[in-house]
Short mmCIF file of C-alpha atoms in Angstrom, two decimals:
data_model
loop_
_atom_site.label_atom_id
_atom_site.label_comp_id
_atom_site.label_asym_id
_atom_site.label_seq_id
_atom_site.Cartn_x
_atom_site.Cartn_y
_atom_site.Cartn_z
CA MET A 1 94.14 130.19 79.48
CA ARG A 2 91.77 131.10 76.68
CA GLU A 3 90.35 134.56 76.48
CA HIS A 4 86.60 135.00 76.34
CA ASP A 5 84.50 137.81 75.01
CA SER A 6 83.06 138.81 78.35
CA PHE A 7 82.56 137.72 81.90
CA GLY A 8 79.31 139.60 82.37
CA PRO A 9 75.73 138.32 82.61
CA THR A 10 74.82 135.94 79.86
CA THR A 11 71.81 136.36 77.62
CA MET A 12 70.85 134.21 74.65
CA ARG A 13 69.86 135.02 71.09
CA ARG A 14 67.05 133.16 69.40
CA GLY A 15 66.89 131.13 66.25
CA ARG A 16 70.32 129.53 65.93
CA ARG A 17 71.38 125.96 66.63
CA LYS A 18 74.10 125.67 69.24
CA PHE A 19 76.96 123.33 70.23
CA ASP A 20 77.44 119.70 69.38
CA ASP A 21 76.65 117.69 66.29
CA ASP A 22 73.31 115.89 66.36
CA GLU A 23 70.57 117.10 64.04
CA ALA A 24 68.00 116.86 66.81
CA ASP A 25 65.39 119.53 67.48
CA PHE A 26 66.84 122.69 68.96
CA VAL A 27 65.05 123.77 72.09
CA LYS A 28 65.70 126.85 74.17
CA ARG A 29 63.98 127.45 77.42
CA GLY A 30 64.73 128.79 80.87
CA ARG A 31 65.12 132.22 82.33
CA LEU A 32 67.86 134.74 81.75
CA GLU A 33 67.61 136.37 85.17
CA PRO A 34 68.23 134.50 88.45
CA ALA A 35 65.13 133.58 90.43
CA LEU A 36 64.86 134.20 94.16
CA SER A 37 64.58 131.03 96.23
CA GLU A 38 62.60 130.54 99.43
CA ASP A 39 64.07 127.07 100.11
CA PRO A 40 66.65 127.35 102.93
CA ASP A 41 68.71 124.54 101.37
CA LEU A 42 69.06 126.43 98.08
CA PRO A 43 71.00 129.63 97.33
CA GLU A 44 69.09 132.90 97.43
CA THR A 45 69.57 133.28 93.69
CA GLY A 46 70.21 130.74 90.97
CA ASP A 47 69.11 127.11 90.72
CA ARG A 48 71.55 125.18 92.88
CA TRP A 49 74.81 125.37 94.75
CA SER A 50 77.84 124.51 92.63
CA THR A 51 78.45 120.78 92.36
CA TRP A 52 82.23 121.29 92.18
CA ASP A 53 82.91 119.86 95.63
CA GLY A 54 81.50 116.40 94.88
CA ALA A 55 82.77 116.05 91.31
CA LEU A 56 85.83 114.71 89.54
CA HIS A 57 87.88 117.73 88.46
CA GLY A 58 89.65 118.62 85.22
CA PRO A 59 93.43 118.58 84.75
CA LEU A 60 95.97 120.93 86.30
CA PRO A 61 96.93 123.64 85.86
CA ARG A 62 93.30 124.61 85.44
CA PRO A 63 92.36 127.94 83.78
CA ASP A 64 91.81 130.76 86.26
CA TRP A 65 88.22 131.30 85.05
CA VAL A 66 87.20 127.94 86.56
CA ARG A 67 85.13 128.63 89.67
CA THR A 68 86.15 126.28 92.47
CA GLU A 69 84.57 128.16 95.39
CA HIS A 70 82.18 126.08 97.50
CA GLY A 71 79.84 129.07 97.73
CA ALA A 72 79.46 129.36 93.97
CA VAL A 73 75.97 129.13 92.47
CA ASP A 74 74.81 127.54 89.21
CA THR A 75 72.05 129.14 87.13
CA GLU A 76 70.44 127.29 84.22
CA LEU A 77 70.20 129.56 81.17
CA GLY A 78 68.55 127.18 78.73
CA VAL A 79 69.06 124.17 76.49
CA LEU A 80 71.75 124.50 73.85
CA LYS A 81 71.07 121.23 72.08
CA THR A 82 68.94 118.12 72.41
CA GLY A 83 70.22 114.89 70.92
CA LYS A 84 69.84 111.13 70.92
CA GLU A 85 72.44 110.47 73.61
CA ALA A 86 72.61 113.66 75.64
CA ASP A 87 71.24 117.14 76.13
CA VAL A 88 73.56 120.11 76.44
CA HIS A 89 72.58 123.00 78.71
CA LEU A 90 74.07 126.45 79.19
CA VAL A 91 74.98 127.10 82.83
CA ARG A 92 76.33 130.24 84.48
CA ARG A 93 78.44 129.61 87.61
CA THR A 94 78.95 132.68 89.76
CA VAL A 95 80.30 133.61 93.17
CA PRO A 96 77.54 135.78 94.70
CA GLY A 97 78.57 139.32 95.51
CA THR A 98 81.56 139.22 93.15
CA ASP A 99 82.23 139.53 89.41
CA GLN A 100 83.66 136.00 89.24
CA VAL A 101 81.71 134.19 86.53
CA ALA A 102 82.18 131.10 84.37
CA VAL A 103 79.87 130.05 81.54
CA LEU A 104 79.72 126.30 81.05
CA ALA A 105 78.19 123.75 78.71
CA ALA A 106 76.65 121.00 80.83
CA LYS A 107 76.34 117.78 78.85
CA ARG A 108 73.83 115.43 80.48
CA TYR A 109 73.64 111.90 79.19
CA ARG A 110 70.21 110.34 78.93
CA ASP A 111 69.11 107.50 81.22
CA GLY A 112 68.81 103.91 80.07
CA ASP A 113 65.13 104.20 79.11
CA HIS A 114 65.60 107.11 76.72
CA ARG A 115 69.18 106.95 75.48
CA LEU A 116 69.88 105.68 71.97
CA PHE A 117 73.61 105.34 71.37
CA HIS A 118 74.09 104.65 67.70
CA ARG A 119 76.40 101.79 66.77
CA ASP A 120 77.62 101.62 70.37
CA ALA A 121 78.76 97.99 70.19
CA GLY A 122 81.60 98.82 67.80
CA TYR A 123 82.77 101.77 69.86
CA LEU A 124 82.77 99.75 73.09
CA GLU A 125 85.09 97.06 71.76
CA GLY A 126 88.35 97.24 73.66
CA ARG A 127 86.76 98.86 76.71
CA ARG A 128 86.70 96.67 79.78
CA VAL A 129 85.24 96.76 83.26
CA ARG A 130 86.63 94.85 86.21
CA ARG A 131 83.59 92.76 87.13
CA SER A 132 82.25 90.03 84.87
CA ARG A 133 78.69 90.76 86.04
CA GLU A 134 79.00 94.33 84.77
CA MET A 135 80.46 93.18 81.46
CA ARG A 136 77.58 90.73 80.96
CA ALA A 137 75.02 93.42 81.78
CA MET A 138 76.60 95.79 79.24
CA THR A 139 76.79 93.06 76.59
CA ASN A 140 73.14 92.05 77.11
CA ARG A 141 71.97 95.70 77.28
CA THR A 142 70.03 95.19 80.50
CA ALA A 143 68.71 98.29 82.26
CA PHE A 144 71.69 98.09 84.64
CA GLY A 145 74.02 97.55 81.70
CA LYS A 146 72.69 100.62 79.90
CA GLU A 147 73.38 102.74 82.96
CA LEU A 148 76.91 101.39 83.07
CA ILE A 149 77.35 102.22 79.38
CA ALA A 150 76.13 105.78 79.99
CA GLY A 151 78.71 106.15 82.73
CA GLN A 152 81.38 104.81 80.39
CA TRP A 153 80.45 107.32 77.68
CA ALA A 154 80.66 110.24 80.11
CA ALA A 155 83.89 109.00 81.72
CA ALA A 156 85.46 108.27 78.32
CA GLU A 157 84.70 111.77 77.07
CA PHE A 158 85.96 113.38 80.28
CA GLY A 159 89.17 111.33 80.17
CA ALA A 160 89.81 112.03 76.50
CA LEU A 161 89.22 115.76 76.84
CA SER A 162 91.44 115.92 79.94
CA ARG A 163 94.27 114.18 78.14
CA LEU A 164 93.94 116.16 74.93
CA TRP A 165 93.57 119.51 76.71
CA GLN A 166 96.90 118.88 78.43
CA VAL A 167 98.52 117.93 75.12
CA GLY A 168 97.11 121.11 73.56
CA GLN A 169 98.52 123.23 76.36
CA GLU A 170 101.95 121.67 75.95
CA GLY A 171 102.12 121.59 72.15
CA GLY A 172 99.34 123.84 70.91
CA THR A 173 98.44 121.60 67.95
CA ILE A 174 95.00 120.49 69.16
CA SER A 175 92.22 122.45 70.83
CA VAL A 176 89.36 120.96 72.87
CA PRO A 177 87.06 122.49 75.50
CA TYR A 178 88.49 122.41 79.00
CA PRO A 179 86.68 119.63 80.94
CA VAL A 180 85.69 121.38 84.16
CA GLN A 181 84.16 118.46 86.07
CA LEU A 182 82.39 115.11 85.90
CA LEU A 183 79.62 114.13 88.28
CA GLY A 184 77.79 110.91 87.43
CA THR A 185 76.65 111.30 83.84
CA GLU A 186 76.84 115.11 83.82
CA LEU A 187 79.93 116.51 82.15
CA MET A 188 80.55 120.26 82.52
CA LEU A 189 82.77 121.82 79.89
CA GLU A 190 84.19 125.16 78.88
CA PHE A 191 81.60 126.92 76.73
CA ILE A 192 83.19 127.74 73.37
CA GLY A 193 81.60 130.93 72.17
CA ASP A 194 80.54 134.38 73.30
CA TRP A 195 80.09 134.39 77.07
CA GLU A 196 78.08 137.63 76.92
CA THR A 197 75.41 136.50 74.46
CA GLY A 198 75.50 132.72 74.90
CA GLU A 199 76.14 132.35 71.17
CA ALA A 200 78.15 129.18 70.48
CA ALA A 201 81.03 129.23 68.03
CA PRO A 202 79.95 128.02 64.56
CA ARG A 203 80.50 124.47 63.51
CA LEU A 204 82.97 123.85 60.70
CA ALA A 205 80.02 122.88 58.48
CA GLN A 206 78.69 126.45 58.84
CA VAL A 207 81.95 128.22 58.03
CA ARG A 208 82.41 130.03 54.72
CA THR A 209 85.94 131.16 53.97
CA ASP A 210 88.38 131.70 51.10
CA HIS A 211 91.04 129.29 49.80
CA ASP A 212 93.67 130.49 52.27
CA GLY A 213 91.21 130.06 55.12
CA LEU A 214 90.42 126.52 54.00
CA GLU A 215 94.11 125.68 53.82
CA ASP A 216 94.64 126.96 57.36
CA LEU A 217 91.68 125.00 58.70
CA TRP A 218 92.87 121.83 56.94
CA ARG A 219 96.34 122.34 58.43
CA GLN A 220 94.79 122.59 61.89
CA MET A 221 92.66 119.52 61.22
CA THR A 222 95.62 117.37 60.13
CA GLU A 223 97.63 118.54 63.15
CA ALA A 224 94.76 117.59 65.45
CA LEU A 225 94.38 114.19 63.76
CA SER A 226 98.10 113.64 64.16
CA VAL A 227 97.89 114.35 67.88
CA LEU A 228 95.03 111.87 68.19
CA ALA A 229 96.97 109.21 66.30
CA ARG A 230 100.13 109.67 68.36
CA THR A 231 97.96 109.39 71.47
CA GLN A 232 96.66 106.13 69.93
CA ILE A 233 93.02 107.20 69.87
CA ALA A 234 90.50 108.07 67.19
CA HIS A 235 87.63 110.49 67.64
CA GLY A 236 85.29 107.80 66.33
CA ASP A 237 82.66 110.14 64.89
CA LEU A 238 84.61 113.13 63.58
CA SER A 239 82.80 115.36 61.11
CA PRO A 240 82.31 119.03 60.21
CA TYR A 241 79.34 118.98 62.60
CA ASN A 242 81.28 118.26 65.78
CA THR A 243 84.15 120.62 65.09
CA LEU A 244 83.85 124.28 66.06
CA VAL A 245 85.73 127.28 64.67
CA HIS A 246 86.31 129.94 67.30
CA ARG A 247 88.29 133.04 66.30
CA GLY A 248 90.01 131.09 63.54
CA ARG A 249 90.88 128.19 65.85
CA LEU A 250 89.59 124.68 65.19
CA VAL A 251 88.11 123.10 68.34
CA ILE A 252 87.27 119.39 68.45
CA ILE A 253 84.18 118.51 70.51
CA ASP A 254 81.83 115.61 71.29
CA MET A 255 84.10 112.69 72.16
CA PRO A 256 82.11 110.08 74.14
CA GLN A 257 82.72 107.43 71.48
CA ILE A 258 86.53 107.80 71.62
CA VAL A 259 88.21 104.67 70.21
CA ASP A 260 91.39 103.03 71.50
CA LEU A 261 93.26 102.38 68.27
CA ILE A 262 95.26 99.50 69.74
CA ALA A 263 92.64 97.70 71.85
CA ASN A 264 89.75 98.07 69.42
CA PRO A 265 90.06 95.61 66.49
CA GLN A 266 88.28 98.13 64.26
CA GLY A 267 90.63 100.95 65.27
CA ARG A 268 92.07 101.52 61.79
CA GLU A 269 88.58 101.62 60.25
CA PHE A 270 87.44 104.27 62.73
CA LEU A 271 90.57 106.34 62.04
CA ALA A 272 90.06 106.10 58.28
CA ARG A 273 86.40 107.06 58.57
CA ASP A 274 87.26 110.13 60.63
CA VAL A 275 89.73 111.26 57.97
CA ARG A 276 87.36 110.64 55.05
CA ASN A 277 84.49 112.45 56.79
CA VAL A 278 86.42 115.69 57.20
CA ALA A 279 88.46 115.37 54.00
CA GLY A 280 85.24 115.10 51.99
CA TRP A 281 84.03 118.44 53.34
CA PHE A 282 87.24 120.22 52.35
CA THR A 283 87.32 118.51 48.94
CA ALA A 284 83.73 119.60 48.24
CA ARG A 285 84.84 123.20 48.79
CA GLY A 286 87.63 123.01 46.25
CA LEU A 287 90.64 122.15 48.41
CA LYS A 288 92.78 119.29 47.13
CA VAL A 289 93.62 116.93 49.98
CA ASP A 290 95.24 113.49 50.01
CA ALA A 291 92.99 111.49 52.34
CA ASP A 292 94.63 108.13 51.58
CA GLY A 293 98.11 109.49 52.20
CA LEU A 294 97.00 111.07 55.47
CA ILE A 295 95.41 107.80 56.64
CA GLU A 296 98.64 105.92 55.98
CA ARG A 297 100.70 108.52 57.86
CA LEU A 298 98.34 108.54 60.82
CA CYS A 299 98.34 104.75 61.02
CA TYR A 300 102.14 104.84 61.09
CA GLU A 301 102.11 107.49 63.84
CA ALA A 302 99.65 105.39 65.84
CA GLY A 303 101.82 102.28 65.56
CA LEU A 304 99.29 100.39 63.43
CA LEU A 305 101.77 99.68 60.60
#
């Protein structure tokens, strides 16, 4: 289990971009104090009953901060990030009358009329659905097909995070947010940051550190990339903007476009691009890294050579 700064009421500071990697407009809205409800089907405080009961759950053993009680209540605290494919909201899940609190990042994928997945055709190669009708709809990008694609993005991210979180717990060489639940196209994740203030951990692109700090972060990055390769997947869009640094620990986020290195014919290209994206950031800050050598090693570990 990861330790968090606090389990008390969450407030939010203004003026800083939060969570995830898109350079979309940052919007923050919503209340910080629970509202009283007069609807008999809604909880007395908060916005809705917890959706835990009807959702697909994260892997076991789950952290003890995860609130599984049917009487838990979700309160929307505001928007952390708006992007092309999804919006990320800050949600506080509490058990009324107790001090049991979890702070979650709720990633909600956009519907077919508004979503704009960039370069999605390449990412989707190697993914299959059982019914030919569904495959045709996805290929032709019909309204129905776009909804299916949205479901695939959410399910792919949930599956990848579940798998990698378990690997991280067993080996400790990769860190990802714990995937709490998946319901439709809403993915609820562990919020990486200060639970008291609602301040997200900084992205790698925002971090300023000395040479030793850079070396440690690069070590963590290569270890994480090695785990991905041995699991035969590539992040698909890895960059300093979708990697967080929390208390010195590198945390990989934003994985809907996860690529199967074996099934996708462009698997090696995606792997190489991931490496070059992050290696370029470290090189620009004065750290000598061997990107080509790392790509060759990772391809070997993934069984591509």
